[in-house]
Tab-separated table of C-alpha atoms in Angstrom:
chain	number	residue	atom	x	y	z
T	7	MET	CA	21.394	-16.074	22.367
T	8	ILE	CA	23.082	-12.640	22.481
T	9	GLN	CA	25.451	-12.390	25.689
T	10	ALA	CA	25.102	-9.626	28.157
T	11	PHE	CA	27.374	-6.729	27.390
T	12	ASP	CA	30.290	-5.671	29.540
T	13	ARG	CA	29.822	-2.190	30.313
T	14	LEU	CA	33.512	-0.973	29.680
T	15	ILE	CA	33.334	-2.204	25.991
T	16	HIS	CA	31.807	-0.124	23.220
T	17	HIS	CA	29.159	-2.129	21.365
T	18	LEU	CA	28.269	-1.758	18.044
T	19	LEU	CA	25.260	-2.969	15.915
T	20	VAL	CA	26.078	-3.326	12.073
T	21	ALA	CA	23.061	-3.607	10.271
T	22	VAL	CA	24.105	-5.983	7.125
T	23	ASP	CA	22.072	-7.515	4.043
T	24	GLU	CA	23.341	-8.679	0.593
T	25	SER	CA	23.842	-5.015	-0.808
T	26	GLU	CA	26.618	-3.404	-1.712
T	27	ASN	CA	26.480	-0.782	0.368
T	28	SER	CA	26.039	-3.400	3.624
T	29	ARG	CA	29.284	-4.595	2.220
T	30	ARG	CA	30.714	-1.170	2.316
T	31	ALA	CA	29.709	-0.537	5.944
T	32	VAL	CA	31.066	-3.798	7.060
T	33	SER	CA	34.507	-3.084	5.511
T	34	TYR	CA	34.575	0.574	6.916
T	35	VAL	CA	33.915	-0.656	10.818
T	36	ALA	CA	36.734	-3.318	10.009
T	37	LYS	CA	39.375	-0.895	8.662
T	38	LEU	CA	38.466	1.908	11.162
T	39	LEU	CA	38.599	-0.073	14.243
T	40	GLU	CA	41.167	-2.731	13.288
T	41	GLY	CA	39.989	-5.194	15.645
T	42	MET	CA	40.422	-2.804	18.715
T	43	PRO	CA	39.506	-4.869	22.019
T	44	SER	CA	37.522	-2.248	23.303
T	45	PHE	CA	34.784	-3.043	20.738
T	46	LYS	CA	32.338	-5.663	20.397
T	47	VAL	CA	30.509	-5.730	17.079
T	48	MET	CA	26.958	-7.310	16.435
T	49	LEU	CA	26.084	-8.275	13.006
T	50	LEU	CA	22.470	-7.846	12.386
T	51	HIS	CA	20.651	-9.444	9.643
T	52	ILE	CA	16.839	-8.834	9.369
T	53	ILE	CA	14.798	-11.377	7.550
T	54	ASN	CA	11.420	-9.201	6.594
T	55	GLU	CA	9.048	-11.923	6.798
T	56	PRO	CA	5.972	-11.285	4.394
T	57	GLU	CA	2.614	-11.594	5.395
T	58	GLU	CA	1.158	-15.016	5.384
T	59	ASP	CA	-0.783	-15.110	2.085
T	60	PHE	CA	2.279	-13.637	0.458
T	61	PHE	CA	2.776	-17.310	-0.386
T	62	ALA	CA	0.151	-19.698	-2.168
T	63	ASP	CA	1.129	-22.675	0.158
T	64	ASP	CA	3.213	-23.583	3.005
T	65	GLY	CA	5.720	-25.275	0.839
T	66	GLU	CA	6.446	-21.878	-1.137
T	67	ARG	CA	6.855	-20.249	2.731
T	68	GLU	CA	9.394	-22.964	3.450
T	69	ARG	CA	11.430	-22.428	0.262
T	70	TRP	CA	11.318	-18.912	0.625
T	71	MET	CA	12.465	-18.805	4.167
T	72	ALA	CA	14.964	-21.525	3.759
T	73	GLU	CA	16.371	-19.257	0.694
T	74	LYS	CA	16.408	-15.981	2.630
T	75	GLN	CA	18.282	-17.961	5.928
T	76	GLU	CA	20.862	-19.386	3.478
T	77	THR	CA	21.593	-16.033	1.929
T	78	ALA	CA	21.684	-14.225	5.459
T	79	GLU	CA	24.092	-16.786	6.905
T	80	ARG	CA	26.427	-16.142	3.741
T	81	VAL	CA	26.143	-12.471	4.516
T	82	LEU	CA	27.028	-13.078	7.790
T	83	ASP	CA	30.010	-15.286	7.357
T	84	GLU	CA	31.355	-12.920	4.522
T	85	ALA	CA	31.253	-9.748	7.092
T	86	MET	CA	32.483	-12.179	9.872
T	87	THR	CA	35.713	-12.840	7.553
T	88	VAL	CA	36.032	-9.217	7.018
T	89	LEU	CA	36.013	-8.430	10.439
T	90	VAL	CA	38.528	-11.207	11.480
T	91	GLY	CA	40.437	-10.194	8.740
T	92	GLU	CA	40.994	-6.659	10.005
T	93	GLY	CA	41.761	-8.115	13.354
T	94	PHE	CA	38.738	-8.654	15.343
T	95	GLU	CA	38.724	-11.432	17.917
T	96	PRO	CA	36.128	-13.872	16.641
T	97	GLU	CA	34.373	-13.835	20.177
T	98	ARG	CA	33.983	-10.341	19.737
T	99	VAL	CA	31.735	-10.390	16.804
T	100	PHE	CA	28.117	-11.721	17.278
T	101	PRO	CA	26.166	-12.420	14.222
T	102	LEU	CA	22.435	-12.539	14.465
T	103	ILE	CA	19.669	-13.240	12.276
T	104	LYS	CA	16.138	-11.835	13.040
T	105	VAL	CA	13.210	-13.175	11.219
T	106	ARG	CA	10.047	-11.057	11.833
T	107	TYR	CA	7.288	-9.011	9.975
T	108	CYS	CA	8.463	-5.661	10.185
T	109	PRO	CA	6.240	-2.716	9.301
T	110	SER	CA	9.773	-0.780	9.129
T	111	ILE	CA	13.164	-2.263	8.870
T	112	ALA	CA	14.528	1.072	10.573
T	113	GLU	CA	12.287	0.627	13.573
T	114	CYS	CA	13.094	-3.237	13.605
T	115	ILE	CA	16.956	-2.220	13.552
T	116	LEU	CA	16.433	0.606	16.335
T	117	HIS	CA	14.563	-2.292	18.481
T	118	GLU	CA	17.547	-4.669	18.218
T	119	ALA	CA	20.039	-1.518	19.212
T	120	GLU	CA	18.086	-1.133	22.513
T	121	ALA	CA	17.580	-4.706	23.221
T	122	SER	CA	21.240	-5.279	22.842
T	123	GLN	CA	22.434	-2.001	24.372
T	124	SER	CA	24.343	-0.885	21.561
T	125	GLU	CA	25.785	2.604	21.714
T	126	THR	CA	26.523	2.738	17.986
T	127	ILE	CA	24.352	1.775	15.132
T	128	VAL	CA	25.935	1.647	11.878
T	129	VAL	CA	24.241	1.188	8.359
T	130	GLY	CA	25.306	1.489	4.718
T	131	ARG	CA	23.306	3.938	2.485
T	132	LYS	CA	21.870	2.934	-0.845
T	133	GLY	CA	21.750	6.454	-2.263
T	134	VAL	CA	18.301	6.049	-3.156
T	135	SER	CA	16.746	8.240	-5.878
T	136	HIS	CA	14.504	11.116	-4.801
T	137	LYS	CA	11.276	9.322	-6.138
T	138	GLU	CA	12.655	5.845	-4.752
T	139	GLU	CA	12.679	7.432	-1.436
T	140	PHE	CA	9.520	9.184	-1.864
T	141	LEU	CA	7.597	5.675	-3.083
T	142	PHE	CA	9.548	3.461	-0.533
T	143	GLY	CA	11.252	5.674	2.403
T	144	SER	CA	14.555	5.244	3.265
T	145	VAL	CA	16.083	2.824	6.094
T	146	SER	CA	19.096	5.044	6.974
T	147	ASN	CA	17.175	8.458	6.887
T	148	ARG	CA	14.390	7.143	9.261
T	149	ILE	CA	17.457	5.612	11.636
T	150	VAL	CA	19.294	9.101	11.687
T	151	HIS	CA	15.808	10.868	12.451
T	152	GLU	CA	14.652	8.257	15.242
T	153	ALA	CA	17.473	6.793	16.864
T	154	LYS	CA	18.042	7.898	20.467
T	155	ASP	CA	20.712	7.775	23.028
T	156	CYS	CA	22.839	6.310	20.525
T	157	THR	CA	25.524	7.561	17.653
T	158	VAL	CA	24.556	6.455	13.993
T	159	TRP	CA	27.351	6.105	11.374
T	160	VAL	CA	25.753	6.094	7.595
T	161	VAL	CA	28.483	4.744	5.531
T	162	GLU	CA	27.953	5.833	1.591
F	15	MET	CA	-25.123	-31.095	11.749
F	16	GLN	CA	-26.987	-31.557	8.168
F	17	ASP	CA	-26.547	-28.973	5.637
F	18	PRO	CA	-29.941	-27.675	5.078
F	19	LEU	CA	-29.153	-26.237	1.663
F	20	THR	CA	-29.826	-29.385	-0.340
F	21	ASP	CA	-29.213	-29.080	-4.465
F	22	GLU	CA	-32.901	-29.645	-4.521
F	23	LYS	CA	-33.438	-26.646	-2.185
F	24	ILE	CA	-31.015	-24.493	-4.306
F	25	ALA	CA	-32.430	-25.484	-7.386
F	26	GLN	CA	-36.156	-24.349	-6.199
F	27	MET	CA	-34.402	-20.951	-5.005
F	28	ALA	CA	-32.328	-20.276	-7.966
F	29	ALA	CA	-35.496	-20.939	-10.136
F	30	GLU	CA	-37.111	-18.069	-8.786
F	31	ARG	CA	-34.198	-15.765	-9.695
F	32	LEU	CA	-33.239	-17.345	-13.189
F	33	PRO	CA	-34.936	-16.194	-16.538
F	34	ALA	CA	-37.057	-19.231	-17.522
F	35	SER	CA	-34.946	-19.885	-20.416
F	36	THR	CA	-31.886	-20.228	-18.365
F	37	PRO	CA	-31.199	-23.440	-16.438
F	38	LEU	CA	-29.260	-23.783	-13.358
F	39	GLY	CA	-25.557	-24.208	-13.817
F	40	ARG	CA	-23.335	-26.296	-11.569
F	41	ILE	CA	-23.331	-25.854	-7.682
F	42	HIS	CA	-19.952	-25.260	-6.144
F	43	ARG	CA	-19.039	-25.612	-2.489
F	44	ASP	CA	-15.211	-25.440	-3.452
F	45	THR	CA	-14.361	-22.412	-5.452
F	46	SER	CA	-10.809	-23.008	-5.901
F	47	ASP	CA	-11.034	-22.866	-9.581
F	48	PHE	CA	-13.052	-19.810	-10.273
F	49	PHE	CA	-12.912	-20.191	-13.943
F	50	LYS	CA	-15.309	-22.906	-13.474
F	51	VAL	CA	-17.656	-20.609	-11.495
F	52	GLU	CA	-19.921	-19.447	-14.428
F	53	TYR	CA	-23.015	-17.556	-15.012
F	54	GLY	CA	-26.065	-19.531	-13.740
F	55	ASP	CA	-24.112	-21.579	-11.235
F	56	VAL	CA	-24.694	-21.163	-7.616
F	57	ALA	CA	-21.791	-20.888	-5.166
F	58	VAL	CA	-22.640	-21.980	-1.588
F	59	LEU	CA	-20.831	-19.868	0.780
F	60	GLY	CA	-21.104	-19.848	4.635
F	61	ARG	CA	-24.691	-21.425	4.512
F	62	ARG	CA	-25.907	-19.023	1.985
F	63	ALA	CA	-26.387	-19.506	-1.528
F	64	PHE	CA	-25.296	-17.161	-4.265
F	65	LEU	CA	-26.384	-17.093	-7.887
F	66	VAL	CA	-23.572	-16.189	-10.031
F	67	GLY	CA	-23.949	-13.412	-12.839
F	68	HIS	CA	-21.079	-11.871	-14.881
F	69	ASN	CA	-17.716	-11.450	-13.993
F	70	ALA	CA	-16.835	-8.214	-12.709
F	71	LYS	CA	-14.966	-5.673	-14.771
F	72	GLU	CA	-12.420	-2.859	-13.818
F	73	GLY	CA	-11.557	-0.017	-16.356
F	74	ARG	CA	-8.187	1.606	-16.384
F	75	PHE	CA	-8.688	5.187	-16.963
F	76	GLY	CA	-9.751	4.866	-20.686
F	77	VAL	CA	-8.205	1.378	-21.338
F	78	ASP	CA	-10.738	-1.390	-22.310
F	79	ASP	CA	-12.007	-3.006	-19.175
F	80	GLU	CA	-10.355	-5.924	-17.457
F	81	VAL	CA	-12.467	-8.842	-16.984
F	82	LYS	CA	-11.983	-9.877	-13.261
F	83	HIS	CA	-12.377	-13.598	-13.415
F	84	TRP	CA	-12.291	-14.323	-9.915
F	85	VAL	CA	-14.844	-11.490	-9.005
F	86	LYS	CA	-18.576	-12.455	-9.524
F	87	ARG	CA	-21.529	-10.273	-9.683
F	88	CYS	CA	-24.430	-12.451	-7.857
F	89	ILE	CA	-27.579	-12.372	-6.059
F	90	ASP	CA	-27.978	-13.801	-2.862
F	91	LEU	CA	-30.831	-16.052	-3.343
F	92	HIS	CA	-32.022	-15.648	0.631
F	93	ASP	CA	-32.819	-12.060	0.239
F	94	GLY	CA	-32.539	-11.021	-3.283
F	95	SER	CA	-29.673	-8.626	-2.325
F	96	ARG	CA	-27.010	-7.650	-4.997
F	97	LYS	CA	-23.358	-8.975	-3.877
F	98	ILE	CA	-19.772	-8.988	-5.111
F	99	VAL	CA	-18.300	-11.973	-4.410
F	100	LYS	CA	-14.626	-12.090	-4.759
F	101	LEU	CA	-13.087	-15.784	-5.053
F	102	VAL	CA	-9.531	-16.197	-3.995
F	103	PHE	CA	-6.858	-15.769	-6.670
F	104	HIS	CA	-3.402	-16.162	-5.831
F	105	GLU	CA	-1.331	-13.714	-8.054
F	106	LYS	CA	2.073	-12.545	-7.251
F	107	PHE	CA	3.754	-10.197	-9.725
F	108	LYS	CA	6.293	-7.304	-10.306
F	109	ALA	CA	4.546	-4.035	-10.562
F	110	SER	CA	6.715	-1.144	-11.940
F	111	ILE	CA	6.254	2.604	-11.507
F	112	ALA	CA	8.531	4.801	-13.173
F	113	ASN	CA	11.027	2.032	-13.298
F	114	LEU	CA	11.174	1.330	-10.196
F	115	SER	CA	9.511	-2.479	-9.404
F	116	PHE	CA	8.005	-3.920	-6.329
F	117	ASP	CA	6.634	-7.274	-5.620
F	118	CYS	CA	2.979	-7.267	-5.386
F	119	PHE	CA	0.346	-10.096	-4.541
F	120	ARG	CA	-3.478	-10.241	-4.195
F	121	SER	CA	-3.930	-10.967	-0.520
F	122	PRO	CA	-7.536	-12.377	0.450
F	123	LYS	CA	-6.892	-12.394	3.967
F	124	LYS	CA	-5.591	-8.725	4.397
F	125	GLU	CA	-9.253	-7.865	2.402
F	126	ALA	CA	-10.948	-10.064	5.050
F	127	ARG	CA	-9.080	-8.570	7.947
F	128	ILE	CA	-10.138	-5.118	6.807
F	129	LEU	CA	-13.712	-5.919	6.198
F	130	ASP	CA	-13.923	-6.927	9.747
F	131	LEU	CA	-12.023	-3.933	10.836
F	132	VAL	CA	-14.241	-1.292	8.698
F	133	ALA	CA	-17.631	-3.084	9.515
F	134	ASP	CA	-18.914	0.299	11.107
F	135	HIS	CA	-17.094	2.566	9.014
F	136	GLY	CA	-19.092	4.675	6.567
F	137	HIS	CA	-16.186	5.406	4.155
F	138	PHE	CA	-15.445	1.752	2.857
F	139	MET	CA	-17.141	-0.798	1.428
F	140	HIS	CA	-18.833	-3.481	3.677
F	141	GLY	CA	-19.077	-7.308	3.611
F	142	TYR	CA	-17.903	-10.238	5.394
F	143	TRP	CA	-15.916	-12.998	4.715
F	144	VAL	CA	-16.427	-16.998	4.793
F	145	ARG	CA	-14.100	-19.833	3.949
F	146	ASP	CA	-15.831	-22.502	1.118
F	147	ASP	CA	-15.462	-25.753	1.667
F	148	ALA	CA	-12.040	-25.956	0.549
F	149	GLY	CA	-10.968	-23.362	3.045
F	150	ASN	CA	-10.584	-20.365	0.509
F	151	VAL	CA	-11.216	-17.108	2.054
F	152	VAL	CA	-14.234	-15.733	0.107
F	153	ARG	CA	-15.312	-12.220	0.310
F	154	ILE	CA	-18.872	-11.287	0.137
F	155	ILE	CA	-19.291	-7.561	-0.665
F	156	ASP	CA	-22.323	-5.248	-0.094
F	157	TYR	CA	-23.098	-3.536	-3.487
F	158	ILE	CA	-22.529	0.001	-3.637
F	159	TYR	CA	-24.988	2.025	-6.095
F	160	GLY	CA	-22.793	5.209	-7.362
F	161	LYS	CA	-20.077	6.628	-9.717
F	162	THR	CA	-16.517	6.730	-9.064
F	163	LEU	CA	-14.938	9.730	-8.073
F	164	HIS	CA	-12.702	9.460	-11.305
F	165	ALA	CA	-16.059	9.165	-13.297
F	166	MET	CA	-17.927	12.144	-11.421
F	167	ILE	CA	-15.115	14.607	-11.840
F	168	ASN	CA	-14.440	13.937	-15.377
F	169	GLU	CA	-18.044	14.276	-16.072
F	170	LEU	CA	-18.223	17.902	-14.889
F	171	SER	CA	-18.523	20.252	-17.658
F	172	LEU	CA	-17.660	23.404	-15.863
F	173	ASP	CA	-14.684	25.855	-16.525
F	174	HIS	CA	-11.917	25.223	-13.839
F	175	GLU	CA	-12.304	28.377	-12.157
F	176	ILE	CA	-16.175	27.963	-11.513
F	177	TYR	CA	-15.320	24.449	-10.338
F	178	TYR	CA	-12.674	25.920	-8.081
F	179	HIS	CA	-15.169	28.120	-6.157
F	180	GLU	CA	-18.259	26.302	-6.268
F	181	ARG	CA	-17.771	22.782	-6.457
F	182	LEU	CA	-14.153	22.193	-4.820
F	183	PRO	CA	-14.969	22.930	-1.357
F	184	GLN	CA	-17.142	20.211	-1.091
F	185	ILE	CA	-15.214	17.678	-2.922
F	186	LEU	CA	-12.429	18.547	-0.707
F	187	GLN	CA	-14.336	18.042	2.454
F	188	LYS	CA	-15.356	14.602	1.373
F	189	TYR	CA	-11.616	13.850	0.425
F	190	ILE	CA	-10.309	14.699	3.625
F	191	GLN	CA	-12.835	12.108	5.174
F	192	CYS	CA	-11.431	9.744	2.675
F	193	VAL	CA	-7.951	10.669	4.118
F	194	GLU	CA	-9.059	10.235	7.545
F	195	ALA	CA	-10.423	6.865	6.619
F	196	ILE	CA	-7.023	5.664	5.215
F	197	ALA	CA	-5.505	7.031	8.502
F	198	PHE	CA	-7.751	4.728	10.439
F	199	LEU	CA	-6.376	1.853	8.535
F	200	HIS	CA	-2.888	2.758	8.929
F	201	ARG	CA	-3.369	3.370	12.840
F	202	HIS	CA	-4.545	-0.280	12.543
F	203	HIS	CA	-1.491	-1.189	10.958
F	204	GLU	CA	-3.089	-1.857	7.653
F	205	LYS	CA	-2.520	-0.393	4.078
F	206	HIS	CA	-5.059	0.077	1.421
F	207	GLY	CA	-2.615	-0.888	-1.350
F	208	ASP	CA	-4.333	0.281	-4.307
F	209	ILE	CA	-5.486	3.790	-3.664
F	210	ARG	CA	-6.640	5.176	-7.264
F	211	ARG	CA	-9.735	7.699	-7.931
F	212	ASP	CA	-11.464	4.822	-9.275
F	213	HIS	CA	-11.205	2.991	-5.991
F	214	ILE	CA	-13.496	5.673	-4.491
F	215	LEU	CA	-17.003	4.901	-4.900
F	216	ILE	CA	-19.725	7.838	-4.181
F	217	ASP	CA	-22.630	6.352	-2.435
F	218	ARG	CA	-25.590	7.440	-4.349
F	219	GLU	CA	-27.868	6.663	-1.101
F	220	THR	CA	-25.712	8.369	1.574
F	221	GLY	CA	-23.439	10.587	-0.620
F	222	HIS	CA	-20.437	9.171	1.324
F	223	TYR	CA	-17.165	8.489	-0.724
F	224	ARG	CA	-16.368	5.036	-0.040
F	225	TRP	CA	-13.164	2.958	-0.650
F	226	ILE	CA	-13.211	-0.343	-2.268
F	227	ASP	CA	-10.986	-3.030	-3.239
F	228	PHE	CA	-8.069	-3.625	-0.287
F	229	ASP	CA	-6.986	-7.045	-1.507
F	230	PHE	CA	-3.890	-5.777	-3.142
F	231	ASN	CA	-0.635	-6.166	-1.276
F	232	TYR	CA	2.776	-5.645	-1.529
F	233	MET	CA	6.279	-5.919	0.120
F	234	HIS	CA	6.662	-2.624	1.247
F	235	ARG	CA	10.347	-1.139	2.222
F	236	GLU	CA	10.948	1.157	4.852
F	237	ASN	CA	7.685	3.088	4.710
F	238	MET	CA	4.569	0.470	4.544
F	239	PHE	CA	2.182	3.528	4.153
F	240	ALA	CA	4.463	5.473	1.435
F	241	TYR	CA	2.413	4.016	-1.527
F	242	ASP	CA	-0.768	4.735	-0.042
F	243	LEU	CA	0.339	8.098	0.538
F	244	PHE	CA	1.381	8.601	-2.995
F	245	GLY	CA	-1.718	7.329	-4.176
F	246	LEU	CA	-3.581	10.043	-1.891
F	247	GLY	CA	-1.579	12.644	-3.444
F	248	ASN	CA	-2.272	11.534	-6.952
F	249	ILE	CA	-6.133	11.766	-6.016
F	250	PHE	CA	-5.629	15.232	-4.347
F	251	MET	CA	-4.151	16.944	-7.430
F	252	PHE	CA	-6.695	15.137	-9.572
F	253	ILE	CA	-9.457	16.669	-7.414
F	254	ILE	CA	-7.444	20.393	-7.221
F	255	GLY	CA	-6.646	20.243	-11.125
F	256	LYS	CA	-10.218	18.989	-11.902
F	257	GLY	CA	-8.446	15.969	-13.688
F	258	ASP	CA	-4.890	15.346	-14.404
F	259	VAL	CA	-2.946	18.605	-15.741
F	260	LEU	CA	-0.918	16.952	-18.118
F	261	LEU	CA	1.748	18.624	-20.265
F	262	GLY	CA	0.348	17.425	-23.481
F	263	ASP	CA	-2.920	18.915	-22.794
F	264	LEU	CA	-1.106	22.183	-21.954
F	265	LYS	CA	1.060	22.386	-25.009
F	266	GLN	CA	-2.154	21.811	-27.177
F	267	GLY	CA	-4.466	24.590	-25.420
F	268	ARG	CA	-2.453	26.844	-23.432
F	269	PRO	CA	1.227	26.740	-24.617
F	270	GLU	CA	2.173	30.015	-22.760
F	271	VAL	CA	1.988	28.024	-19.573
F	272	LEU	CA	4.626	25.848	-20.519
F	273	ASP	CA	7.005	28.713	-20.399
F	274	ARG	CA	6.274	29.257	-16.558
F	275	LEU	CA	7.133	25.659	-15.473
F	276	THR	CA	10.304	23.809	-14.846
F	277	GLN	CA	10.970	20.051	-14.042
F	278	ASN	CA	10.327	20.737	-10.196
F	279	ASP	CA	6.682	21.477	-10.754
F	280	LEU	CA	5.912	18.383	-12.194
F	281	ASN	CA	4.659	15.197	-10.538
F	282	ILE	CA	7.423	13.332	-8.938
F	283	VAL	CA	6.487	9.983	-10.359
F	284	PHE	CA	4.455	10.682	-13.287
F	285	HIS	CA	6.518	13.528	-15.247
F	286	ASN	CA	4.094	14.215	-17.712
F	287	ARG	CA	1.709	15.716	-14.951
F	288	VAL	CA	1.900	18.904	-13.488
F	289	ALA	CA	1.961	19.327	-9.642
F	290	ASN	CA	2.625	22.939	-9.289
F	291	LEU	CA	-0.993	23.455	-10.092
F	292	LYS	CA	-0.971	27.614	-9.259
F	293	LYS	CA	1.150	28.087	-12.274
F	294	VAL	CA	-1.543	26.771	-14.388
F	295	TYR	CA	-4.430	27.872	-12.202
F	296	PRO	CA	-3.290	31.209	-10.410
F	297	TYR	CA	-6.320	31.289	-8.416
F	298	ILE	CA	-5.534	28.633	-6.414
F	299	CYS	CA	-4.741	29.066	-2.810
F	300	GLU	CA	-1.214	28.810	-1.743
F	301	PRO	CA	-2.130	26.286	1.320
F	302	LEU	CA	-3.752	23.785	-0.954
F	303	ASN	CA	-1.013	24.269	-3.750
F	304	ARG	CA	1.510	23.612	-0.900
F	305	ILE	CA	0.339	20.325	-0.447
F	306	SER	CA	0.508	19.616	-4.125
F	307	LEU	CA	4.014	20.397	-4.148
F	308	HIS	CA	4.670	17.832	-1.526
F	309	PHE	CA	4.072	15.334	-4.196
F	310	SER	CA	6.656	17.370	-7.131
F	311	ARG	CA	10.060	16.640	-8.163
F	312	GLY	CA	10.787	19.854	-6.320
F	313	ALA	CA	9.889	18.499	-3.097
F	314	GLU	CA	12.280	18.459	-0.088
F	315	ILE	CA	10.125	16.956	2.238
F	316	PHE	CA	7.855	14.221	1.875
F	317	TYR	CA	4.715	13.347	3.824
F	318	GLN	CA	5.622	10.403	6.280
F	319	ASP	CA	2.267	9.460	7.214
F	320	THR	CA	-1.380	10.322	6.960
F	321	ARG	CA	-1.134	12.456	10.236
F	322	GLN	CA	0.865	15.146	8.474
F	323	LEU	CA	-0.972	15.152	5.375
F	324	LEU	CA	-4.524	15.658	7.338
F	325	ALA	CA	-2.782	18.545	9.428
F	326	ASP	CA	-1.868	20.389	6.344
F	327	LEU	CA	-5.381	19.676	4.484
F	328	ASN	CA	-7.394	20.715	7.529
F	329	GLU	CA	-5.368	24.194	7.542
F	330	ALA	CA	-5.421	24.506	3.512
F	331	CYS	CA	-9.260	23.895	3.932
F	332	HIS	CA	-9.555	26.473	6.481
F	333	ALA	CA	-7.732	29.161	4.350
F	334	PHE	CA	-9.968	28.117	1.583
F	335	GLY	CA	-12.933	28.720	3.279
F	336	GLN	CA	-11.648	32.029	4.225
F	337	GLY	CA	-10.931	33.193	0.732
F	338	ASP	CA	-7.316	33.414	1.485
F	339	PRO	CA	-4.753	33.574	-1.129
């Protein structure tokens, strides 16, 4: 459960996954802020749940979910270690795993940012190719375009 | 409640449709093993019996037709109507386009949802779905008589300029209706998933262009509709160019055009196709060509949704109708 944020504290949401660009984003936040006590960090990992018949049966679904859950926990543990290693108090870092069907990952991140009243969103940018962005879209670009009432840091 | 469709009753109904020399095959109420559902068998689905004919085939732009063993051409034994019966095939694979791969799967439930959604929409195939005795979501599709858009355009023996002035205006209007139909799906948070020019059938009775085959699904990334937009763009360029305008063909037939082309003029994904069609056919009006350029390597802005594409299409059509350059 997310704790209600103290208004005097600046709240960051860092969107993480298993990618290298996500690691860079966490590392950047850790090194830049060096555990400043006026910051709280939510580490958000979204598991984008596939449509129900992506799986042949319930067993396959459960195995898929267990694997994604394990990956998400590992990613969050690593991110937490990086932040704490640079001076963040563990109680100022809030790992969160959200399992949901996301028509758009960016929209899901923006929704969580709004729900947690985060003032800053931090995302890594993969540096997708022109045609890759055309075919699949870009999470960081969409967040930059659609975020409201908050700051966005895009870490390359 | 007792099933009125006894094996005896089914045999009687089937005998009226089968050639005298062909005995009735097996009767299936569980279609899980679709390979066992064969020519001359009967599938009992939702209290109706369907006489199974040949498997459906799908051509791939000049490649030999691929047999779709899970898609059966059938006759509804109750009224004699032709149906396409799509059995459940759990297929998952990595698709690859221009070295970019993504997870794809067949999704009977998605197709069933869309059939319900588009039951009253004139620009989609129609049908219904039932569960067989094993719970498989089987789709029963009304047969559409008519050619694919791919075949219709390929069979036109017209010079491009004549085609552009005389046939394209009408085809473009029909294409816009197809894009509006996809916009309808997107508004309902559904993607078509396999937008290709041979997935538009031109209904011989009504003249409507109708989308078929929505069971293809994929794990989308950021923009769940981007792949549909990519398909719509390819069809647009196919329509404007009266076929794919290929570098290889230009090299053979109009080599002087190649001197005018740059990398930015090519299709963003298929680099052997020209997207900047005005450089090949100078009489193509600017607003139409600008749409094409959104799908080129030189594009700086992509369409994010069908609403944006439709706005440009309507504007371009207006300019085209006015004879604007």
